[in-house]
mmCIF file of C-alpha atoms and ligand atoms in Angstrom:
data_model
loop_
_atom_site.group_PDB
_atom_site.id
_atom_site.type_symbol
_atom_site.label_atom_id
_atom_site.label_comp_id
_atom_site.label_asym_id
_atom_site.label_seq_id
_atom_site.Cartn_x
_atom_site.Cartn_y
_atom_site.Cartn_z
ATOM 1 C CA MET A 330 -83.668 54.822 37.966
ATOM 2 C CA THR A 331 -84.154 53.162 34.501
ATOM 3 C CA GLN A 332 -80.886 52.124 32.903
ATOM 4 C CA ARG A 333 -79.658 54.306 30.118
ATOM 5 C CA ILE A 334 -79.131 52.930 26.575
ATOM 6 C CA ALA A 335 -76.014 53.226 25.278
ATOM 7 C CA VAL A 336 -74.915 52.874 21.483
ATOM 8 C CA VAL A 337 -71.349 52.576 20.649
ATOM 9 C CA THR A 338 -70.294 52.488 17.051
ATOM 10 C CA GLY A 339 -67.290 50.863 15.904
ATOM 11 C CA GLY A 340 -68.110 48.845 19.119
ATOM 12 C CA ILE A 341 -66.307 46.164 18.485
ATOM 13 C CA GLY A 342 -63.152 48.009 17.529
ATOM 14 C CA GLY A 343 -60.263 48.756 20.313
ATOM 15 C CA LEU A 344 -61.268 51.718 21.579
ATOM 16 C CA GLY A 345 -65.188 50.606 20.977
ATOM 17 C CA SER A 346 -65.121 47.520 23.053
ATOM 18 C CA ALA A 347 -63.265 49.577 25.705
ATOM 19 C CA ILE A 348 -65.958 51.943 25.979
ATOM 20 C CA CYS A 349 -68.745 49.024 25.779
ATOM 21 C CA THR A 350 -67.080 47.699 29.140
ATOM 22 C CA ARG A 351 -66.744 50.714 30.698
ATOM 23 C CA LEU A 352 -69.921 51.852 30.216
ATOM 24 C CA ALA A 353 -71.807 49.014 31.288
ATOM 25 C CA ASP A 354 -69.570 49.027 34.213
ATOM 26 C CA ALA A 355 -71.244 52.230 34.590
ATOM 27 C CA GLY A 356 -74.714 50.487 34.903
ATOM 28 C CA ARG A 357 -75.763 51.246 31.159
ATOM 29 C CA LYS A 358 -77.724 48.640 28.589
ATOM 30 C CA VAL A 359 -74.771 48.944 26.185
ATOM 31 C CA ILE A 360 -75.318 48.064 22.074
ATOM 32 C CA ALA A 361 -71.797 47.438 20.359
ATOM 33 C CA ALA A 362 -72.672 48.730 16.488
ATOM 34 C CA ASP A 363 -70.020 47.602 14.081
ATOM 35 C CA LEU A 364 -69.957 46.163 10.761
ATOM 36 C CA GLY A 365 -71.471 42.695 10.165
ATOM 37 C CA ASN A 366 -70.621 39.792 8.057
ATOM 38 C CA ARG A 367 -67.604 38.672 9.891
ATOM 39 C CA GLU A 368 -68.634 36.262 12.306
ATOM 40 C CA GLU A 369 -65.151 35.242 13.967
ATOM 41 C CA ARG A 370 -64.445 38.945 15.019
ATOM 42 C CA ILE A 371 -67.925 39.242 16.187
ATOM 43 C CA ALA A 372 -68.030 35.938 17.971
ATOM 44 C CA GLY A 373 -64.484 36.947 19.455
ATOM 45 C CA PHE A 374 -65.947 40.362 20.807
ATOM 46 C CA ARG A 375 -68.927 38.147 22.306
ATOM 47 C CA ASP A 376 -66.790 36.093 24.031
ATOM 48 C CA GLN A 377 -64.423 39.065 25.087
ATOM 49 C CA VAL A 378 -67.811 40.655 26.628
ATOM 50 C CA ALA A 379 -69.422 37.098 27.726
ATOM 51 C CA CYS A 380 -68.990 37.962 31.615
ATOM 52 C CA TYR A 381 -71.932 41.197 31.244
ATOM 53 C CA GLY A 382 -74.524 38.962 30.127
ATOM 54 C CA ASP A 383 -77.248 40.625 27.895
ATOM 55 C CA GLN A 384 -75.806 44.088 29.235
ATOM 56 C CA ILE A 385 -73.503 44.139 26.125
ATOM 57 C CA GLU A 386 -75.135 43.109 22.878
ATOM 58 C CA PHE A 387 -73.795 43.416 19.087
ATOM 59 C CA ALA A 388 -75.634 44.921 16.372
ATOM 60 C CA ALA A 389 -74.474 45.209 12.662
ATOM 61 C CA VAL A 390 -74.606 48.657 11.143
ATOM 62 C CA ASN A 391 -72.667 50.188 8.383
ATOM 63 C CA VAL A 392 -72.559 53.833 9.670
ATOM 64 C CA ALA A 393 -71.665 55.484 5.792
ATOM 65 C CA ASP A 394 -75.286 54.070 4.876
ATOM 66 C CA PHE A 395 -78.165 56.536 6.298
ATOM 67 C CA GLU A 396 -80.639 54.010 5.973
ATOM 68 C CA ASP A 397 -78.791 51.268 7.325
ATOM 69 C CA CYS A 398 -78.210 53.923 10.696
ATOM 70 C CA GLN A 399 -82.359 54.159 10.546
ATOM 71 C CA ARG A 400 -83.120 50.208 10.453
ATOM 72 C CA LEU A 401 -80.354 49.818 13.280
ATOM 73 C CA ILE A 402 -82.219 52.761 15.684
ATOM 74 C CA ASN A 403 -85.702 51.671 14.667
ATOM 75 C CA SER A 404 -85.163 48.064 15.764
ATOM 76 C CA LEU A 405 -83.367 48.886 18.868
ATOM 77 C CA GLN A 406 -85.984 51.637 19.850
ATOM 78 C CA GLN A 407 -88.922 48.912 19.392
ATOM 79 C CA ARG A 408 -86.564 46.408 21.565
ATOM 80 C CA HIS A 409 -85.347 48.722 24.505
ATOM 81 C CA GLY A 410 -86.855 51.729 24.396
ATOM 82 C CA ALA A 411 -85.031 55.349 23.141
ATOM 83 C CA VAL A 412 -81.375 55.872 23.064
ATOM 84 C CA ASP A 413 -80.059 57.888 25.607
ATOM 85 C CA ILE A 414 -76.069 57.975 24.631
ATOM 86 C CA LEU A 415 -74.536 57.686 21.253
ATOM 87 C CA VAL A 416 -70.916 57.334 21.032
ATOM 88 C CA ASN A 417 -69.609 57.942 17.240
ATOM 89 C CA ALA A 418 -66.370 55.488 17.663
ATOM 90 C CA ALA A 419 -66.391 53.755 14.036
ATOM 91 C CA GLY A 420 -63.603 55.031 12.218
ATOM 92 C CA ILE A 421 -60.964 54.159 9.304
ATOM 93 C CA THR A 422 -58.095 55.176 7.718
ATOM 94 C CA ARG A 423 -56.503 55.352 4.160
ATOM 95 C CA ASP A 424 -53.309 57.154 4.836
ATOM 96 C CA ILE A 425 -51.302 58.164 1.930
ATOM 97 C CA SER A 426 -49.628 61.364 0.742
ATOM 98 C CA LEU A 427 -52.112 63.853 -1.141
ATOM 99 C CA ARG A 428 -50.031 63.516 -4.174
ATOM 100 C CA LYS A 429 -50.962 59.939 -4.689
ATOM 101 C CA MET A 430 -54.328 59.817 -2.793
ATOM 102 C CA THR A 431 -57.237 58.709 -4.915
ATOM 103 C CA PRO A 432 -61.029 60.195 -4.857
ATOM 104 C CA GLN A 433 -61.850 56.810 -3.833
ATOM 105 C CA GLN A 434 -59.406 57.021 -0.713
ATOM 106 C CA TRP A 435 -60.802 60.352 0.189
ATOM 107 C CA HIS A 436 -64.295 59.380 -0.004
ATOM 108 C CA ASP A 437 -63.943 55.994 1.629
ATOM 109 C CA VAL A 438 -62.709 57.870 4.814
ATOM 110 C CA LEU A 439 -65.048 61.018 4.593
ATOM 111 C CA HIS A 440 -68.259 58.517 4.412
ATOM 112 C CA VAL A 441 -67.325 56.358 7.279
ATOM 113 C CA ASN A 442 -66.152 59.138 9.601
ATOM 114 C CA LEU A 443 -67.594 62.420 9.170
ATOM 115 C CA ASP A 444 -71.079 61.514 7.144
ATOM 116 C CA GLY A 445 -71.415 58.628 9.518
ATOM 117 C CA VAL A 446 -71.658 60.855 12.401
ATOM 118 C CA PHE A 447 -74.368 62.781 10.754
ATOM 119 C CA ASN A 448 -76.131 59.398 9.844
ATOM 120 C CA MET A 449 -76.098 58.221 13.260
ATOM 121 C CA CYS A 450 -76.787 61.346 15.288
ATOM 122 C CA ARG A 451 -79.555 62.390 12.594
ATOM 123 C CA GLN A 452 -81.334 58.894 13.805
ATOM 124 C CA VAL A 453 -81.410 60.008 17.554
ATOM 125 C CA VAL A 454 -81.755 63.474 17.790
ATOM 126 C CA ASP A 455 -85.525 64.029 17.791
ATOM 127 C CA SER A 456 -85.862 61.488 20.683
ATOM 128 C CA MET A 457 -83.083 62.945 22.768
ATOM 129 C CA CYS A 458 -84.664 66.272 22.360
ATOM 130 C CA GLU A 459 -88.399 65.317 22.882
ATOM 131 C CA ARG A 460 -87.620 63.050 26.075
ATOM 132 C CA GLY A 461 -85.123 65.946 27.567
ATOM 133 C CA PHE A 462 -81.992 63.809 27.682
ATOM 134 C CA GLY A 463 -78.818 62.992 25.794
ATOM 135 C CA ARG A 464 -75.286 62.149 25.346
ATOM 136 C CA VAL A 465 -73.476 62.295 22.475
ATOM 137 C CA VAL A 466 -69.708 61.610 22.361
ATOM 138 C CA ASN A 467 -67.975 61.779 19.015
ATOM 139 C CA ILE A 468 -64.288 60.472 18.823
ATOM 140 C CA SER A 469 -61.843 62.710 17.054
ATOM 141 C CA SER A 470 -58.301 62.644 17.083
ATOM 142 C CA ILE A 471 -55.304 64.230 17.822
ATOM 143 C CA ASN A 472 -54.267 64.339 14.113
ATOM 144 C CA GLY A 473 -57.835 66.556 13.456
ATOM 145 C CA GLN A 474 -56.438 69.064 15.731
ATOM 146 C CA THR A 475 -52.926 69.293 14.214
ATOM 147 C CA GLY A 476 -52.958 67.363 10.774
ATOM 148 C CA GLN A 477 -50.870 64.380 10.025
ATOM 149 C CA PHE A 478 -48.651 63.707 7.035
ATOM 150 C CA GLY A 479 -50.306 60.841 4.698
ATOM 151 C CA GLN A 480 -53.745 61.911 6.540
ATOM 152 C CA THR A 481 -55.185 64.614 4.596
ATOM 153 C CA ASN A 482 -58.423 62.593 4.336
ATOM 154 C CA TYR A 483 -58.643 61.445 7.801
ATOM 155 C CA SER A 484 -57.553 64.905 9.201
ATOM 156 C CA ALA A 485 -60.214 66.831 7.621
ATOM 157 C CA SER A 486 -62.589 64.490 8.794
ATOM 158 C CA LYS A 487 -61.714 64.381 12.330
ATOM 159 C CA ALA A 488 -61.395 68.368 12.174
ATOM 160 C CA GLY A 489 -65.007 68.541 10.514
ATOM 161 C CA LEU A 490 -66.102 66.095 13.668
ATOM 162 C CA HIS A 491 -65.251 69.297 15.815
ATOM 163 C CA GLY A 492 -67.468 72.029 13.634
ATOM 164 C CA PHE A 493 -70.426 69.201 13.601
ATOM 165 C CA THR A 494 -69.832 68.628 17.631
ATOM 166 C CA MET A 495 -70.159 72.444 18.374
ATOM 167 C CA ALA A 496 -73.088 73.301 15.884
ATOM 168 C CA MET A 497 -74.924 70.548 17.068
ATOM 169 C CA ALA A 498 -74.554 71.121 20.792
ATOM 170 C CA ARG A 499 -75.777 74.314 19.875
ATOM 171 C CA GLU A 500 -78.843 73.387 18.594
ATOM 172 C CA VAL A 501 -79.805 70.992 21.209
ATOM 173 C CA ALA A 502 -78.248 72.398 24.422
ATOM 174 C CA ARG A 503 -81.898 73.811 25.572
ATOM 175 C CA LYS A 504 -83.066 70.384 25.227
ATOM 176 C CA GLY A 505 -80.817 68.672 28.133
ATOM 177 C CA VAL A 506 -78.794 66.910 25.263
ATOM 178 C CA THR A 507 -74.836 67.445 25.349
ATOM 179 C CA VAL A 508 -72.594 66.931 22.583
ATOM 180 C CA ASN A 509 -68.859 67.051 22.972
ATOM 181 C CA SER A 510 -66.073 65.391 21.094
ATOM 182 C CA ILE A 511 -63.056 63.823 22.502
ATOM 183 C CA SER A 512 -59.768 63.910 20.734
ATOM 184 C CA PRO A 513 -57.114 60.877 21.857
ATOM 185 C CA GLY A 514 -53.850 60.465 21.144
ATOM 186 C CA TYR A 515 -52.262 57.832 19.989
ATOM 187 C CA CYS A 516 -53.412 54.568 21.518
ATOM 188 C CA ARG A 517 -52.893 50.687 21.135
ATOM 189 C CA THR A 518 -55.215 49.346 18.869
ATOM 190 C CA ALA A 519 -55.262 48.087 15.440
ATOM 191 C CA MET A 520 -55.923 51.373 13.793
ATOM 192 C CA VAL A 521 -52.136 52.253 14.920
ATOM 193 C CA GLU A 522 -50.621 49.064 14.524
ATOM 194 C CA THR A 523 -51.308 49.387 10.489
ATOM 195 C CA ILE A 524 -48.581 52.497 10.832
ATOM 196 C CA PRO A 525 -45.284 50.873 9.589
ATOM 197 C CA GLU A 526 -43.240 50.196 12.321
ATOM 198 C CA GLY A 527 -40.343 52.721 12.178
ATOM 199 C CA ILE A 528 -42.765 55.528 11.700
ATOM 200 C CA ARG A 529 -44.868 54.297 14.743
ATOM 201 C CA ASP A 530 -41.524 54.538 17.073
ATOM 202 C CA GLN A 531 -40.902 57.492 16.037
ATOM 203 C CA ILE A 532 -44.449 58.862 17.112
ATOM 204 C CA ILE A 533 -44.128 57.051 20.288
ATOM 205 C CA SER A 534 -41.181 58.722 20.863
ATOM 206 C CA GLN A 535 -42.578 62.089 20.668
ATOM 207 C CA ILE A 536 -45.384 61.636 22.975
ATOM 208 C CA PRO A 537 -44.652 63.287 26.137
ATOM 209 C CA VAL A 538 -45.948 61.202 28.675
ATOM 210 C CA GLY A 539 -43.428 58.680 27.093
ATOM 211 C CA ARG A 540 -45.599 55.806 26.319
ATOM 212 C CA ILE A 541 -48.746 55.098 23.722
ATOM 213 C CA GLY A 542 -52.322 55.413 25.339
ATOM 214 C CA GLU A 543 -54.048 52.467 26.515
ATOM 215 C CA PRO A 544 -58.178 52.360 25.173
ATOM 216 C CA PHE A 545 -59.510 52.334 28.636
ATOM 217 C CA GLU A 546 -58.340 55.799 29.143
ATOM 218 C CA ILE A 547 -60.219 56.910 26.127
ATOM 219 C CA ALA A 548 -63.231 55.129 27.867
ATOM 220 C CA ARG A 549 -62.633 56.781 30.783
ATOM 221 C CA ALA A 550 -63.285 59.870 29.406
ATOM 222 C CA VAL A 551 -66.330 59.081 27.386
ATOM 223 C CA ASP A 552 -67.833 57.551 30.729
ATOM 224 C CA PHE A 553 -67.063 61.412 31.985
ATOM 225 C CA LEU A 554 -68.891 62.888 29.351
ATOM 226 C CA SER A 555 -71.815 60.617 29.308
ATOM 227 C CA ALA A 556 -72.767 60.599 33.017
ATOM 228 C CA ASP A 557 -76.122 62.285 34.004
ATOM 229 C CA ASP A 558 -74.480 65.029 35.701
ATOM 230 C CA ALA A 559 -72.338 66.497 33.024
ATOM 231 C CA GLY A 560 -74.962 68.299 31.427
ATOM 232 C CA PHE A 561 -73.182 71.410 32.148
ATOM 233 C CA ILE A 562 -70.384 70.327 29.842
ATOM 234 C CA THR A 563 -71.736 70.431 25.945
ATOM 235 C CA GLY A 564 -69.516 71.789 22.963
ATOM 236 C CA VAL A 565 -66.232 70.749 24.235
ATOM 237 C CA ASN A 566 -63.563 68.855 22.704
ATOM 238 C CA LEU A 567 -61.600 66.854 25.648
ATOM 239 C CA PRO A 568 -58.113 65.769 24.633
ATOM 240 C CA VAL A 569 -56.663 62.694 26.024
ATOM 241 C CA ASN A 570 -53.392 62.832 24.520
ATOM 242 C CA GLY A 571 -50.461 61.885 26.587
ATOM 243 C CA GLY A 572 -49.511 65.354 25.925
ATOM 244 C CA GLY A 573 -48.751 65.342 22.455
ATOM 245 C CA PHE A 574 -50.954 68.245 21.687
ATOM 246 C CA ILE A 575 -50.653 70.483 24.420
ATOM 247 C CA SER A 576 -53.015 73.768 23.967
ATOM 248 C CA PHE A 577 -55.697 75.632 25.500
HETATM 249 N N1 LIG B 846 -43.168 63.077 7.794
HETATM 250 C C1 LIG B 846 -42.326 63.684 6.663
HETATM 251 N N2 LIG B 846 -41.661 62.895 5.375
HETATM 252 C C2 LIG B 846 -42.459 61.727 5.241
HETATM 253 C C3 LIG B 846 -43.322 61.146 6.078
HETATM 254 C C4 LIG B 846 -43.599 61.631 7.756
HETATM 255 N N3 LIG B 846 -44.286 61.095 8.322
HETATM 256 N N4 LIG B 846 -43.575 59.987 5.598
HETATM 257 C C5 LIG B 846 -43.139 59.704 4.341
HETATM 258 N N5 LIG B 846 -42.460 61.179 3.783
HETATM 259 C C6 LIG B 846 -41.498 61.381 2.789
HETATM 260 C C7 LIG B 846 -40.534 60.233 2.320
HETATM 261 O O1 LIG B 846 -39.544 60.129 3.016
HETATM 262 C C8 LIG B 846 -40.874 60.763 0.704
HETATM 263 O O2 LIG B 846 -40.192 61.923 0.542
HETATM 264 P P1 LIG B 846 -39.304 61.349 -0.723
HETATM 265 O O3 LIG B 846 -39.898 61.880 -2.086
HETATM 266 O O4 LIG B 846 -38.122 62.830 -0.373
HETATM 267 O O5 LIG B 846 -38.296 60.141 -0.777
HETATM 268 C C9 LIG B 846 -42.078 61.430 0.584
HETATM 269 O O6 LIG B 846 -42.491 61.774 2.132
HETATM 270 C C10 LIG B 846 -43.067 60.668 0.236
HETATM 271 O O7 LIG B 846 -43.235 59.420 0.813
HETATM 272 P P2 LIG B 846 -44.188 58.083 0.658
HETATM 273 O O8 LIG B 846 -43.994 57.886 -0.997
HETATM 274 O O9 LIG B 846 -43.589 56.830 1.230
HETATM 275 O O10 LIG B 846 -45.422 58.397 0.920
HETATM 276 P P3 LIG B 846 -46.683 57.951 0.966
HETATM 277 O O11 LIG B 846 -47.700 58.401 0.189
HETATM 278 O O12 LIG B 846 -46.699 56.381 0.797
HETATM 279 O O13 LIG B 846 -47.226 57.908 2.450
HETATM 280 C C11 LIG B 846 -47.038 57.573 5.001
HETATM 281 C C12 LIG B 846 -46.423 57.609 3.672
HETATM 282 C C13 LIG B 846 -48.355 55.960 4.279
HETATM 283 C C14 LIG B 846 -48.519 58.384 5.132
HETATM 284 C C15 LIG B 846 -46.617 56.979 6.125
HETATM 285 O O14 LIG B 846 -45.961 58.252 6.375
HETATM 286 C C16 LIG B 846 -47.208 56.712 7.504
HETATM 287 O O15 LIG B 846 -47.784 55.966 7.534
HETATM 288 N N6 LIG B 846 -47.307 58.031 8.113
HETATM 289 C C17 LIG B 846 -47.898 57.840 9.324
HETATM 290 C C18 LIG B 846 -49.524 58.366 9.434
HETATM 291 C C19 LIG B 846 -50.050 58.228 10.702
HETATM 292 O O16 LIG B 846 -49.597 58.822 11.657
HETATM 293 N N7 LIG B 846 -51.012 57.532 10.515
HETATM 294 C C20 LIG B 846 -51.847 57.503 11.699
HETATM 295 C C21 LIG B 846 -52.713 56.217 11.605
HETATM 296 S S1 LIG B 846 -53.558 56.060 13.420
HETATM 297 C C22 LIG B 846 -54.320 57.115 13.612
HETATM 298 O O17 LIG B 846 -54.631 57.731 12.778
HETATM 299 C C23 LIG B 846 -55.269 57.155 14.897
HETATM 300 C C24 LIG B 846 -55.550 58.506 15.434
HETATM 301 O O18 LIG B 846 -56.147 59.164 15.351
HETATM 302 C C25 LIG B 846 -54.007 59.153 16.144
HETATM 303 P P1 LIG B 847 -60.373 49.943 14.967
HETATM 304 O O1 LIG B 847 -59.912 49.312 16.349
HETATM 305 O O2 LIG B 847 -60.161 49.685 13.977
HETATM 306 O O3 LIG B 847 -61.949 50.081 15.485
HETATM 307 C C1 LIG B 847 -62.745 50.916 14.631
HETATM 308 C C2 LIG B 847 -63.964 49.950 14.528
HETATM 309 O O4 LIG B 847 -65.177 50.680 13.534
HETATM 310 C C3 LIG B 847 -63.428 48.621 13.846
HETATM 311 O O5 LIG B 847 -64.502 47.577 14.361
HETATM 312 C C4 LIG B 847 -64.068 49.179 12.203
HETATM 313 O O6 LIG B 847 -64.059 47.885 11.538
HETATM 314 C C5 LIG B 847 -65.094 49.957 12.687
HETATM 315 N N1 LIG B 847 -65.921 50.345 11.502
HETATM 316 C C6 LIG B 847 -65.146 50.762 10.301
HETATM 317 N N2 LIG B 847 -66.200 51.309 9.416
HETATM 318 C C7 LIG B 847 -67.356 50.838 9.938
HETATM 319 C C8 LIG B 847 -68.842 51.489 8.974
HETATM 320 N N3 LIG B 847 -68.810 51.535 8.194
HETATM 321 N N4 LIG B 847 -69.541 51.104 10.033
HETATM 322 C C9 LIG B 847 -69.565 50.591 11.302
HETATM 323 N N5 LIG B 847 -68.276 50.461 11.590
HETATM 324 C C10 LIG B 847 -66.988 50.490 10.993
HETATM 325 O O7 LIG B 847 -59.965 51.623 15.496
HETATM 326 P P2 LIG B 847 -59.475 52.563 17.293
HETATM 327 O O8 LIG B 847 -58.276 52.596 17.060
HETATM 328 O O9 LIG B 847 -60.435 51.519 17.761
HETATM 329 O O10 LIG B 847 -60.486 53.585 16.651
HETATM 330 C C11 LIG B 847 -61.723 53.699 17.376
HETATM 331 C C12 LIG B 847 -61.904 55.682 16.801
HETATM 332 O O11 LIG B 847 -60.887 56.184 17.341
HETATM 333 C C13 LIG B 847 -62.215 55.802 15.532
HETATM 334 O O12 LIG B 847 -62.749 56.632 15.078
HETATM 335 C C14 LIG B 847 -60.504 56.560 15.235
HETATM 336 O O13 LIG B 847 -60.347 57.259 14.329
HETATM 337 C C15 LIG B 847 -60.539 57.082 16.560
HETATM 338 N N6 LIG B 847 -58.734 57.314 17.040
HETATM 339 C C16 LIG B 847 -58.168 56.198 17.212
HETATM 340 C C17 LIG B 847 -56.996 56.762 18.054
HETATM 341 C C18 LIG B 847 -55.938 55.382 17.785
HETATM 342 O O14 LIG B 847 -54.527 55.704 18.781
HETATM 343 N N7 LIG B 847 -56.219 54.138 18.097
HETATM 344 C C19 LIG B 847 -56.653 57.697 18.223
HETATM 345 C C20 LIG B 847 -57.532 59.045 17.865
HETATM 346 C C21 LIG B 847 -58.560 58.477 17.285
HETATM 347 P P3 LIG B 847 -62.842 47.472 10.645
HETATM 348 O O15 LIG B 847 -61.895 46.918 11.314
HETATM 349 O O16 LIG B 847 -63.123 46.372 9.897
HETATM 350 O O17 LIG B 847 -62.454 49.058 10.032
#
């Protein structure tokens, strides 16, 4: 069987890098797509995944820029062939209460977290449909399900992802393409480290399993949803949150 090509945006971040190694362990060729122009971080990532050789490679992209996403996917298609698996994990926070939030803080988060998913999916949807296979996994958040103080921008972007996921899933279902989202709870990454310590401790103390999540626990769910034999699972949201939001 030919090797599946997977693109992971936010691929050198906390969750993204765990997703890259998990998908590589599952035999995929993985492209970690993340912001360029930061040699030290990219070199650190390359060191981290060196044992995978050319099975994991880095490619620069700004997901908020439609043309840049187009350039990335065109160049990957020329070098490796069509993309089989797209994991949208690029994301940012600009936490502040609505009463103080600037239009810039609102737009920055919506541009990356929501427009970025459109910008990437739009590049791969035709070829996935034409070839009759595709797996799209959008990384949303528990805070898109519950709302969070200081995150009207982030919660809106992540809730919006669910609508996008469900609608796209319907459009491509007959073409062998599945589209799902994962809603992680709080996990041990740089994003969560920026929360003031007192607030972070309080949040973690309320997680039913009694601890923060580890990136590999999210990667495991991505592997599950992107498997070849996961073709009957589409349009769903998979919460992976230590019981942080229990619902049905
Ligand atoms: N809950 C309730 N009240 C709060 C509060 C909270 N979490 N945070 C602040 N307040 C209160 C303050 O006590 C203050 O009250 P008074 O006016 O009576 O004094 C009022 O709200 C305004 O407080 P601030 O001026 O401090 O508010 P701010 O605009 O500066 O924002 C904040 C504070 C930065 C949002 C801070 O609350 C915070 O960092 N909260 C955590 C947000 C969070 O969970 N982010 C998740 C990031 S990780 C992630 O997003 C990954 C994921 O998907 C899970
Ligand atoms: P992270 O470590 O900050 O990783 C996110 C990566 O995306 C970073 O490398 C980031 O670069 C990159 N990025 C930011 N803007 C980008 C852009 N315009 N184009 C391409 N890449 C961009 O955060 P994480 O915790 O791994 O989060 C990954 C995803 O999971 C995000 O969508 C996040 O919202 C979601 N999530 C995280 C948690 C959690 O608890 N960690 C929970 C629920 C959901 P910079 O570092 O320069 O910003």
